Coordinates of C-alpha atoms in Angstrom, one line a residue:
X141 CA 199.4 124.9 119.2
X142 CA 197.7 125.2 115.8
X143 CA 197.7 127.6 113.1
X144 CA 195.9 128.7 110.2
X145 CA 197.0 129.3 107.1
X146 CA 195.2 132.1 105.2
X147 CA 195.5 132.0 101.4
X148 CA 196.3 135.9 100.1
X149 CA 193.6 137.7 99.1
X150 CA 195.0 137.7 95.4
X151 CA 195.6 134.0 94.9
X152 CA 191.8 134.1 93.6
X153 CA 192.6 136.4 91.2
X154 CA 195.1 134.0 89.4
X155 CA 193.0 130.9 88.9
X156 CA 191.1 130.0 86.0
X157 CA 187.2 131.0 86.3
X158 CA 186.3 127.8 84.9
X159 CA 188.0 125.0 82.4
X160 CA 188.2 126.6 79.5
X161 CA 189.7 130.2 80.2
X162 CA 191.7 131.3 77.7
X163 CA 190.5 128.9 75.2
X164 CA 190.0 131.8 72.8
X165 CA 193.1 133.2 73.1
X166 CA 195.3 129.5 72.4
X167 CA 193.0 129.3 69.5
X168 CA 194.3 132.6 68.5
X169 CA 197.6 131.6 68.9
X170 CA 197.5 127.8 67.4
X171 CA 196.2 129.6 64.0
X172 CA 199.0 132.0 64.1
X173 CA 201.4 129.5 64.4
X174 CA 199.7 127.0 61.3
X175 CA 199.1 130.2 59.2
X176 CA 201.5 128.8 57.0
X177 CA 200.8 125.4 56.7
X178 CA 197.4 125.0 57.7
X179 CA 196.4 126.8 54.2
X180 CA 198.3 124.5 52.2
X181 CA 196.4 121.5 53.8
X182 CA 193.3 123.3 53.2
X183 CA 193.6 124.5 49.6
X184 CA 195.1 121.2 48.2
X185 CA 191.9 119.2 49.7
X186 CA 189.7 121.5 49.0
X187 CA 190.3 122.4 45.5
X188 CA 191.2 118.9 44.2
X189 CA 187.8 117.2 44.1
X190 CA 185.9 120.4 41.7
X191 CA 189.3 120.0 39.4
X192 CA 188.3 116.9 38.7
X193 CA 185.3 116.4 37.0
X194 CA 186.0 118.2 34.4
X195 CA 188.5 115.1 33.9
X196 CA 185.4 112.4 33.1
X197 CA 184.2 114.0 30.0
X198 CA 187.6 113.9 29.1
X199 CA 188.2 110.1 29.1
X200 CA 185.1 109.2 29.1
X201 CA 183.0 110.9 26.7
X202 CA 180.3 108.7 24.8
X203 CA 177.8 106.7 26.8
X204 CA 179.7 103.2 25.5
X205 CA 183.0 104.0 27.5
X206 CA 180.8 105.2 30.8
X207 CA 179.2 102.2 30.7
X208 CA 181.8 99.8 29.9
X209 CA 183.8 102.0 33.1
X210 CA 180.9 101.4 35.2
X211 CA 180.7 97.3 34.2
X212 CA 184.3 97.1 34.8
X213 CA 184.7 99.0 38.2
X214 CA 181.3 97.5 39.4
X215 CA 183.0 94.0 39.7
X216 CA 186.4 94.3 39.8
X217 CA 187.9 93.7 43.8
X218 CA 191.1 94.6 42.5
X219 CA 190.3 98.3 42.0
X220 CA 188.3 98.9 44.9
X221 CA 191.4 98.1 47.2
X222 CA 192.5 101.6 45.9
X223 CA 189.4 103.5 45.5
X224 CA 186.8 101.8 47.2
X225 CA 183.0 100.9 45.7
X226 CA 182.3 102.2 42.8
X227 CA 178.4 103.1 43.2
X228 CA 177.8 105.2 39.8
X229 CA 180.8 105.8 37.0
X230 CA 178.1 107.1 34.7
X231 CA 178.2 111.0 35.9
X232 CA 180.8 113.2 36.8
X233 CA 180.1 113.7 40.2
X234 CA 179.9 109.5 40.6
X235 CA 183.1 109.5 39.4
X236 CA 184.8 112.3 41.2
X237 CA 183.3 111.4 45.0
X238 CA 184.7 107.2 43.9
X239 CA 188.2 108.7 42.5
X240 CA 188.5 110.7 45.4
X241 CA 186.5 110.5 48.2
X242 CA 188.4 108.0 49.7
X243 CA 192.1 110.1 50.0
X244 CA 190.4 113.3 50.7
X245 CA 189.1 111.8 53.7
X246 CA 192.8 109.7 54.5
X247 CA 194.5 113.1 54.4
X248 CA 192.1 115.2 56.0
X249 CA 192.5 112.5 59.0
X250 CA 196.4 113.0 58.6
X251 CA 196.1 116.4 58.9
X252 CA 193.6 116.4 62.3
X253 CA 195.7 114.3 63.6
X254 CA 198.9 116.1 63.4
X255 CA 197.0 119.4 64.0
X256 CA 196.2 118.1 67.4
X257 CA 198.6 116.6 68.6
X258 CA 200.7 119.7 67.5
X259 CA 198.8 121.9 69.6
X260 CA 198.6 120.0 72.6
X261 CA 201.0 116.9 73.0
X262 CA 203.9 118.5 71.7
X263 CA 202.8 121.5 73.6
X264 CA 203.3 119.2 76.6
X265 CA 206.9 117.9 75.8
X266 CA 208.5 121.8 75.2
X267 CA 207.3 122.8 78.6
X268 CA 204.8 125.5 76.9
X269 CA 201.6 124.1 78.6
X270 CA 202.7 123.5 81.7
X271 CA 204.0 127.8 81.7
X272 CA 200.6 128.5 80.5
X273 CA 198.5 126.8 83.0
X274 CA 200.6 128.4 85.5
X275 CA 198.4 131.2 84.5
X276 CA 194.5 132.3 84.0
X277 CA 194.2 129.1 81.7
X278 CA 191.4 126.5 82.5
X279 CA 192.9 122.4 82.4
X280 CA 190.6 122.0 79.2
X281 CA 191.7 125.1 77.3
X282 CA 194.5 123.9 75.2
X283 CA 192.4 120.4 74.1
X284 CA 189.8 122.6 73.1
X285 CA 191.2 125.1 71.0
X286 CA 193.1 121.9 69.3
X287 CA 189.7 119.9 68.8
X288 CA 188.3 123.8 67.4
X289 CA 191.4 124.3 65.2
X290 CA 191.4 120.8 63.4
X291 CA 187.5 120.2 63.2
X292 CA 187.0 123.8 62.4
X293 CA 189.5 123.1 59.0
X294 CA 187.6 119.9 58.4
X295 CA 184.7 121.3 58.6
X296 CA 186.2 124.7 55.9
X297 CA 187.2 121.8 54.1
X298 CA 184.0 120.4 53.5
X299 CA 182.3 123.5 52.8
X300 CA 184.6 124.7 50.3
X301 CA 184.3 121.5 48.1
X302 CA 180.8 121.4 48.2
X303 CA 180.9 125.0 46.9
X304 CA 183.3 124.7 44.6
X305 CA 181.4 120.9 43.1
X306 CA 178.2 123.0 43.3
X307 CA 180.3 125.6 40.8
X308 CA 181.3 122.9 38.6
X309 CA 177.5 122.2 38.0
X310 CA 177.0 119.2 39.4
X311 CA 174.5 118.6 41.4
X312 CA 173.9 120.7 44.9
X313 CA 172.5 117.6 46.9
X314 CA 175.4 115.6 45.9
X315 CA 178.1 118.4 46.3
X316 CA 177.5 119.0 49.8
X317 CA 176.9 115.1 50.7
X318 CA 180.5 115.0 49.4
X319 CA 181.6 118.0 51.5
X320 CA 179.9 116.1 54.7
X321 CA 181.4 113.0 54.1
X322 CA 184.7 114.0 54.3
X323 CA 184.7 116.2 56.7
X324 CA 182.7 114.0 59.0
X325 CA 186.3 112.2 58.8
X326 CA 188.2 114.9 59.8
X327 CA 185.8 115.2 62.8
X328 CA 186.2 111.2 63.6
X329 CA 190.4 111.7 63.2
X330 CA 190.3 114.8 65.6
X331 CA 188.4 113.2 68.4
X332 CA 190.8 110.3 68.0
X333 CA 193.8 112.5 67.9
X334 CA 192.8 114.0 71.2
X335 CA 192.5 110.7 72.6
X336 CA 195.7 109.7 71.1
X337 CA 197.4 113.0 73.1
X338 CA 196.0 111.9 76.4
X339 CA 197.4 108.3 75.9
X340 CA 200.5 109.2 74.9
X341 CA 203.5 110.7 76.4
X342 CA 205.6 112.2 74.1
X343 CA 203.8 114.2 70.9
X344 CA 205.6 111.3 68.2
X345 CA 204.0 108.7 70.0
X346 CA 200.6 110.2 69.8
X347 CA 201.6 110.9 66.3
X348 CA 202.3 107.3 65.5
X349 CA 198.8 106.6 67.0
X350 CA 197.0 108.6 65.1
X351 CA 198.7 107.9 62.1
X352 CA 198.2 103.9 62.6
X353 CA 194.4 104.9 63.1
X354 CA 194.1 106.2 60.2
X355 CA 196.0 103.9 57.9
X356 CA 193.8 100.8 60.1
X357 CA 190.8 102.7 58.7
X358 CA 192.1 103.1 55.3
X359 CA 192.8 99.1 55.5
X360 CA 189.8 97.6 56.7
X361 CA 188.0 99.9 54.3
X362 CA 190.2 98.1 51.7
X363 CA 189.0 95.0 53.2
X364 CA 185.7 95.3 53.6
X365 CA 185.5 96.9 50.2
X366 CA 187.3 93.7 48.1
X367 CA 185.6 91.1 49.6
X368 CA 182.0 90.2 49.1
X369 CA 181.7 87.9 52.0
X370 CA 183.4 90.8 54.4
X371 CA 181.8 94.2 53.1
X372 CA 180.8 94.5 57.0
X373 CA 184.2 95.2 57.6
X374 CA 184.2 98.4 55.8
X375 CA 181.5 100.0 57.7
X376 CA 184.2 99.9 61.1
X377 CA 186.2 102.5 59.4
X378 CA 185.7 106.1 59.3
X379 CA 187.3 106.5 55.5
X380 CA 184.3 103.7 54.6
X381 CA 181.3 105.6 56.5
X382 CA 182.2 108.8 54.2
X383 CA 182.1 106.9 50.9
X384 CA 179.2 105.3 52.1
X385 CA 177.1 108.7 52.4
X386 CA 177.3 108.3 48.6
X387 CA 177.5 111.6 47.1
X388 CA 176.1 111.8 43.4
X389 CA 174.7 108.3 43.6
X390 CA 171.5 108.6 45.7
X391 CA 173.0 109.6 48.7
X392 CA 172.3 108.6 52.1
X393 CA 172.2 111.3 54.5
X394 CA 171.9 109.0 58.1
X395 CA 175.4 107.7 57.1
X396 CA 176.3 110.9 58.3
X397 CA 175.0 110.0 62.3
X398 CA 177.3 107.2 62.6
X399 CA 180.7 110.2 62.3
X400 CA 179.1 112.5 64.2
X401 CA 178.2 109.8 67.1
X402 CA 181.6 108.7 66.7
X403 CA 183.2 112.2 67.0
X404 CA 181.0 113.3 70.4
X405 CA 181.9 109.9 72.0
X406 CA 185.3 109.6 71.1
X407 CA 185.7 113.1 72.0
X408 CA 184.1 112.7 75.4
X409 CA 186.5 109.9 76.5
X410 CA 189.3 112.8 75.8
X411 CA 187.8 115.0 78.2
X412 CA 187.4 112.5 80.6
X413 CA 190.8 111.2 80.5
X414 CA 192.1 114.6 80.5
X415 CA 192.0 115.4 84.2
X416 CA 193.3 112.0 85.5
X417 CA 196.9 112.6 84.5
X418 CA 199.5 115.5 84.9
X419 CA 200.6 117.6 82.5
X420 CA 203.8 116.1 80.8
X421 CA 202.8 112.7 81.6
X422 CA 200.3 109.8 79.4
X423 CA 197.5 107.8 80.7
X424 CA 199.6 105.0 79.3
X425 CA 202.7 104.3 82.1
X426 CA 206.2 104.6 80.7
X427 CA 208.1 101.2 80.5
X428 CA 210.5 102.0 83.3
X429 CA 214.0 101.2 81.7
X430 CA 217.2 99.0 83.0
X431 CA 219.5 100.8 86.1
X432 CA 222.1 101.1 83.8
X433 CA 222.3 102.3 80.3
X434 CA 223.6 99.9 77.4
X435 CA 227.2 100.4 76.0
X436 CA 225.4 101.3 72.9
X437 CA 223.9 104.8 74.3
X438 CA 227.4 105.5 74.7
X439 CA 227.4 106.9 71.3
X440 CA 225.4 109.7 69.6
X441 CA 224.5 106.8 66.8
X442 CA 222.9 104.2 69.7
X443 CA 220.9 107.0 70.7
X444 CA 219.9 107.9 67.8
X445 CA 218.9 104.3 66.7
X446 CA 217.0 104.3 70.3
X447 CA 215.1 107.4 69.4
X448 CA 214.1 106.4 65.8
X449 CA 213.6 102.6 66.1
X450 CA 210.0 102.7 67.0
X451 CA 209.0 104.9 63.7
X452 CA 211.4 103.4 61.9
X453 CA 210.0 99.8 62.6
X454 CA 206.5 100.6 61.7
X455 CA 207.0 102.2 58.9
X456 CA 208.9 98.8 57.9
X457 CA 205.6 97.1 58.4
X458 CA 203.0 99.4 57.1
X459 CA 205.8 99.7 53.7
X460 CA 206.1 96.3 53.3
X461 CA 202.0 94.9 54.1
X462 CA 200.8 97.7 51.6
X463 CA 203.6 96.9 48.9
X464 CA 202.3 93.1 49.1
X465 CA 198.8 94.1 48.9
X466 CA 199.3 95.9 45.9
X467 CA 201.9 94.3 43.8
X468 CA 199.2 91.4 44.0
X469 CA 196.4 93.3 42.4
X470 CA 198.7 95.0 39.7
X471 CA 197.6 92.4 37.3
X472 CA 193.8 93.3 37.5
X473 CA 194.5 96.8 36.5
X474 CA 193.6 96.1 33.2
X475 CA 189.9 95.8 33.9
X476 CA 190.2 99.6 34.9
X477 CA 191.3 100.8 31.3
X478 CA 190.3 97.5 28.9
X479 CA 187.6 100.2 27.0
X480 CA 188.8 103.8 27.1
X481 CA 191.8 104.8 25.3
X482 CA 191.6 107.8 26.9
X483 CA 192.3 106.4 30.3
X484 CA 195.3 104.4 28.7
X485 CA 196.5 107.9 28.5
X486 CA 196.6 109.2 32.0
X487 CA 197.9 105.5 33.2
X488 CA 200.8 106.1 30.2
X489 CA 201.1 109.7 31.9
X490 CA 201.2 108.1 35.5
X491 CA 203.6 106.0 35.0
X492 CA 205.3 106.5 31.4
X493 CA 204.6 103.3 29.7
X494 CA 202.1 102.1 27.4
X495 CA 201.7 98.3 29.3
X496 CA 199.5 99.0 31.8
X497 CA 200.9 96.7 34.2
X498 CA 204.2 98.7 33.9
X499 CA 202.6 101.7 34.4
X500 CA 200.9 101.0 37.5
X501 CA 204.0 99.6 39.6
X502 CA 205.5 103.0 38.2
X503 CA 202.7 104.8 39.6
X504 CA 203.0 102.8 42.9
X505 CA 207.0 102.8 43.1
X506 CA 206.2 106.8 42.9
X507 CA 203.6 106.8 45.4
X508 CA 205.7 104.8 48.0
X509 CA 208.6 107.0 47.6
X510 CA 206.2 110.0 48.5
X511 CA 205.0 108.5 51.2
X512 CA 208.5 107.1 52.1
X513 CA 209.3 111.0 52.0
X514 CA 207.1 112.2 54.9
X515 CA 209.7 109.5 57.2
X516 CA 212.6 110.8 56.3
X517 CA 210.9 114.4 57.2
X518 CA 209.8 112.9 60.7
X519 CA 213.2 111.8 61.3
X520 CA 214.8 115.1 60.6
X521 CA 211.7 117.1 62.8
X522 CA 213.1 114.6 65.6
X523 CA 216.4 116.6 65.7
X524 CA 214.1 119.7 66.0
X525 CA 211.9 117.8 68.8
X526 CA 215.2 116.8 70.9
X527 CA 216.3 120.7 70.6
X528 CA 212.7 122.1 72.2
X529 CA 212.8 119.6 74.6
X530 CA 216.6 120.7 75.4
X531 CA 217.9 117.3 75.6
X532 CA 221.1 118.3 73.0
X533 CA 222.8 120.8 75.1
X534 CA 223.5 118.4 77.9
X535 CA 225.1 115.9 74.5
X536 CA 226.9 119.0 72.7
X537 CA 228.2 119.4 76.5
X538 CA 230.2 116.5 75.9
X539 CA 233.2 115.8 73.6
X540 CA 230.1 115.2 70.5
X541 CA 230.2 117.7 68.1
X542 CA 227.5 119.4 66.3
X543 CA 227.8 117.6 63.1
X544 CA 228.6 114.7 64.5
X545 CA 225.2 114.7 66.7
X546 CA 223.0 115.6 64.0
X547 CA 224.5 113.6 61.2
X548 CA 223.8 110.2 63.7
X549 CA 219.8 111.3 62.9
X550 CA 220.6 111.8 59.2
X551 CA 221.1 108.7 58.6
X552 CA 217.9 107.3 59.1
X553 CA 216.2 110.3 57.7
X554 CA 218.5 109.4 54.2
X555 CA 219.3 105.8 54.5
X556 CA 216.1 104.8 56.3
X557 CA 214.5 106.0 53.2
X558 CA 216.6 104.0 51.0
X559 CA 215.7 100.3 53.3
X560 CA 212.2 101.6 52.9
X561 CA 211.8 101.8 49.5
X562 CA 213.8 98.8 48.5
X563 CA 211.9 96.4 51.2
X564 CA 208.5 97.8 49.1
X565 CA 210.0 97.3 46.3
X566 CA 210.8 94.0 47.2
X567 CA 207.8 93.0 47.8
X568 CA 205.7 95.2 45.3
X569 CA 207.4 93.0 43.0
X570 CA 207.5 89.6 44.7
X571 CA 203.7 89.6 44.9
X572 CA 203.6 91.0 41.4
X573 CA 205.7 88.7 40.3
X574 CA 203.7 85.4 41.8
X575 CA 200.7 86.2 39.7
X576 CA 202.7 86.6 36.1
X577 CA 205.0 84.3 36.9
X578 CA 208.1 85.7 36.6
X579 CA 208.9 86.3 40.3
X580 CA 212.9 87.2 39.5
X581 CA 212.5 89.6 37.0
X582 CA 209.2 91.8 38.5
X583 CA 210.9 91.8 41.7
X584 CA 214.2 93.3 40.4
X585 CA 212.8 95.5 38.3
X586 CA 210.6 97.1 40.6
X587 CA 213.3 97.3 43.3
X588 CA 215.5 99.2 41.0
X589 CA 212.1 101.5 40.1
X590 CA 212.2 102.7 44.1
X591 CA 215.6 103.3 43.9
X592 CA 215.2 105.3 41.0
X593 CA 212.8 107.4 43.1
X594 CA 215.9 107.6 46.0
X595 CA 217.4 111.1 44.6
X596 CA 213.7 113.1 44.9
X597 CA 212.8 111.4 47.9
X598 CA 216.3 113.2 49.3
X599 CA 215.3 116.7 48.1
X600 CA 212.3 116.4 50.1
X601 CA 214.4 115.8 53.2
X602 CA 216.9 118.0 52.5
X603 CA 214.8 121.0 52.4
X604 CA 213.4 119.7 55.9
X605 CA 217.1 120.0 56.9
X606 CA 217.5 123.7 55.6
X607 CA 214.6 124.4 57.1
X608 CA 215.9 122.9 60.5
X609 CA 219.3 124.8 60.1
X610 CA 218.5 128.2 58.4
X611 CA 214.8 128.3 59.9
X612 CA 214.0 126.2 62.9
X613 CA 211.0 128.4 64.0
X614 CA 209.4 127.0 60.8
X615 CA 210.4 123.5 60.8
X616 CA 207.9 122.0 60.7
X617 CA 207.2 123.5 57.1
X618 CA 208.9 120.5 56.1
X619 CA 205.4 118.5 56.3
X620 CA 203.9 120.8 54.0
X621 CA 207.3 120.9 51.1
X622 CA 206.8 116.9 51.4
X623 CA 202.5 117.6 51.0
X624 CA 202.9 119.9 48.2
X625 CA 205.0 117.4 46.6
X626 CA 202.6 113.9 47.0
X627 CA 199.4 116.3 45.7
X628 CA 200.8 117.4 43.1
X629 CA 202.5 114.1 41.6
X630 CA 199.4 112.5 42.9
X631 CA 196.5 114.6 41.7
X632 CA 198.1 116.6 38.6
X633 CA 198.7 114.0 35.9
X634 CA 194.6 113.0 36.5
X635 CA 194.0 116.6 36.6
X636 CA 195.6 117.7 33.5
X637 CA 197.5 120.4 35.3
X638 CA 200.2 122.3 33.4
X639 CA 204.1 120.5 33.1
X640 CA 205.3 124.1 34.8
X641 CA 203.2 122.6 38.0
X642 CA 204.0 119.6 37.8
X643 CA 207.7 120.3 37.7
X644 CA 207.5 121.8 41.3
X645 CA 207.4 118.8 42.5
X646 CA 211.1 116.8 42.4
X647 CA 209.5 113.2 42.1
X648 CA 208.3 114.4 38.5
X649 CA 211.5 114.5 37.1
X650 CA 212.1 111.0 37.6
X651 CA 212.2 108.2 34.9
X652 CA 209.1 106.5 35.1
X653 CA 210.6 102.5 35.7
X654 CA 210.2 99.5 35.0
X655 CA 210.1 100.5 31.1
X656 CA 211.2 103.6 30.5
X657 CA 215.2 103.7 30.1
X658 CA 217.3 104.8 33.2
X659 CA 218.4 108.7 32.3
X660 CA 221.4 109.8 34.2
X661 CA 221.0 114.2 34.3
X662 CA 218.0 114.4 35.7
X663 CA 218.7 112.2 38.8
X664 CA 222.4 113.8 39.2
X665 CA 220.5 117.2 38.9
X666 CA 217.9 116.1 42.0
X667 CA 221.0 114.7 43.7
X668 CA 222.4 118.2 43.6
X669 CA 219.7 119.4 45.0
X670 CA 219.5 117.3 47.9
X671 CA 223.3 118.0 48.8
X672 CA 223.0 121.4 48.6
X673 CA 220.1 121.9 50.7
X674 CA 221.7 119.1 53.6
X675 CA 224.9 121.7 53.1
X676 CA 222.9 124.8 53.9
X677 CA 221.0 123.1 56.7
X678 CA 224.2 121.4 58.5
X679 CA 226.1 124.8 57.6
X680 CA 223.1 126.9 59.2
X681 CA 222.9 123.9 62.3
X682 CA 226.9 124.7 63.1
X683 CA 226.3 128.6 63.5
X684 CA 223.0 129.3 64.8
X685 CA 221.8 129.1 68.2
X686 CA 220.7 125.6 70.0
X687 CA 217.0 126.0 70.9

């Protein structure tokens, strides 16, 4: 006997119409939820390039310094490690897309990538998308509103700076190839993001991706960029194919072709490998793990070092390869500055000391510690990504406490910062050291410069853990206190912004090491600072609700 199973007449009515139903509608909802911090990313990259050119008149105001600038830069492979080839120092636009051209596209890639994998990866690990496809939304909808969210910034990005360069009368050609070029990044990092959050299974994973990506493009731009025998190398990275468009120095629009090819076919593998996994689940298997569980799980720290170990070793690596790669060009920084007093200036204002050498491990011990920030901030959003994914109840359940639990992921966001810094440090000055000659003393020095920087690198993290306890809806926040923070240390001193601005930002505050003297208040005020906000957040933590 057979028989037949008819499907209810309403079923129909419950299933997507095609792939992308209610793509509008998560794109509505994504840009609800980044209204807070999408802006921030926008403005700051947006804004930066136009409030710099009025910078090169500045410092470089008679046709001799231009040209000794351009003489120096032209030639000097220590320099374009950093900043990349300089094409023409003698205008203001030249100088503007070579000063910063290179970072706007590196953190409009950051931000794609964490804009996507936001919106669909992490999606994934809460359970969201897996409750939304359970309704009228198509398999492709959340991918796409993602891809239309971060490329859509990129490209608002680009067409902001090319109207605010075209404000700052420079030339119109040249202010939108700028624009283009680096928003053809941020097209290139969102198609690899998406790749990234098909890959991956959990969103940090695809994170770590992405981010790799990026700082592998940043590299072998670096690479390709110092050495004259390799300059082929720098035409495999994204971050190189935007400063190659040349903005302001004859530029070459068919650069532009090699991004957008990149984007579409990048972008198409997403789609394709979309539908060949489930939700929740990465095209890349899990590494099944042992029957039994090691005695060190047995303890909310063994977890936590199980949890944080992958970040925390390649941060290690990408901390201590790019502190060796720039303590070694630290004595060819003189070229940069050997005929404009006035750029002797903003080095002295960098880093707070007239040798030049001095001031530019300062500038770099700063620089690391901002960058060291945004880890500690990923190691305190992990506590947040644990609670989504309601794996903490099922610890608290136990005889762990609350404290206890979360202070076992402090510690790498606080002390992880601290081995990060000095291992930089370390070798910032080893490599430093091993071109003066004078490996004992550079190395020590710097060392003691990153631990300097250890007390604002804290208040960064400790507002990601008031955020966490008083706010968790907006944790995530905590990427853009620690962005507001590297801008404006990073691009106010070159911009000539006002000491009120600059004072937002804690790593200002900071004695500028190795020559400037070690001044107790204002590290015991930042030190403050950081403890009160880790009070308020563990205080907050102990009385609110889990989830």
């Amino acid at each position: 006997m057979t028989e037949t199973l008819h499907r209810p007449a309403h079923a129909a009515a419950v299933e997507p119409a095609h792939g992308l139903a209610g793509t509008w509608q998560l794109t509505k909802l994504a840009l609800r939820r980044d209204r807070i911090i999408l802006p921030i990313w926008i403005l700051m990259l947006s804004v930066a390039p136009a409030s710099a050119t009025g910078t090169f008149d500045t410092y470089y105001p008679t046709a001799a310094d231009r040209a000794g600038l351009t003489s120096s830069m032209g030639s000097n492979p220590s320099i374009a490690v950093v900043y990349g080839p300089a094409f023409d120092l003698s205008t203001s636009g030249g100088f503007t897309a070579w000063r910063l051209g290179g970072f706007v596209a590196l953190f409009i890639g950051l931000m794609a990538v964490f804009t996507v994998t936001r919106h669909t990866r992490a999606e994934e690990d809460t359970g969201r998308a897996e409750l939304l496809a359970s309704a009228i939304v198509g398999r492709y909808a959340a991918l796409t509103a993602a891809v239309i969210v971060s490329a859509g910034s990129s490209l608002l990005i680009g067409v902001i700076e090319a109207a605010t360069l075209s404000g700052s009368k420079l030339p119109v050609g040249g202010a939108f190839a700028f624009g283009a070029a680096t928003a053809s990044a941020g097209l290139v990092f969102t198609a690899i993001a998406a790749v990234c959050a098909q890959l991956a299974e959990y969103s940090r994973t695809a994170n770590g991706i992405g981010a790799a990506a990026v700082g592998i493009s940043f590299l072998l731009r670096a690479i390709g960029d110092s050495t004259g025998s390799a300059h082929w190398v720098s035409w495999l990275s994204p971050i190189g194919w935007a400063q190659q468009v040349r903005p302001f120095s004859g530029e070459r629009w068919w650069v532009l072709l090699l991004p957008v090819a990149a984007s579409v076919a990048i972008g198409a593998t997403a789609y394709v490998l979309l539908p060949r996994r489930d939700i929740g689940v990465g095209i890349l298997p899990p590494r099944p793990g042992p029957a039994e569980a090691s005695r060190s799980l047995s303890s909310p720290l063994g977890l936590a070092w199980r949890l944080h170990r992958g970040p925390f070793i390649g941060w290690i690596v990408g901390m201590v390869v790019c502190g060796a790669a720039f303590g070694s060009i630290s004595s060819g920084i003189g070229d940069l500055v050997n005929q404009s007093e006035q750029t002797r200036e903003v080095f002295a204002r960098l880093g707070g000391s007239d040798s030049l050498t001095d001031a530019f491990l300062a500038t770099m011990a700063g620089l690391f510690a901002m960058i060291g920030s945004l880890f500690g901030v990923q190691a305190v959003l992990r506590m947040r990504g644990e609670e989504t994914a309601n794996r903490v109840e099922p610890v608290l359940a136990t005889s762990v406490t609350r404290l206890r639990w979360a202070m076992s992921h402090l510690i790498f966001a606080f002390l992880g910062t601290a081995v990060l810094l000095v291992l930089a440090g370390a070798l910032l000055g080893f490599s430093s050291g091993l071109r003066s000659g004078d490996v004992a003393g550079s190395t020590g020095h710097t060392v003691i410069a990153m631990l300097a920087q250890l007390p604002a690198v804290w208040v960064v993290v400790g507002v990601a853990v008031t955020l966490f306890g008083l706010a968790p809806k907006y944790s995530a926040a905590g990427w853009g206190v620690a962005s507001v923070a590297l801008l404006i240390s990073l691009l106010g001193p070159v911009l000539n912004v006002q000491q009120a601005v600059l004072d937002i930002s804690p790593f200002q505050h900071v004695p500028k090491l190795p020559n400037q003297p070690i001044t107790a208040p204002p590290l015991l005020w930042l030190l403050v600072v950081a403890v009160v906000a880790l009070s308020a957040g563990l205080s907050g933590w102990r009385r609110r609700d889990v989830g």
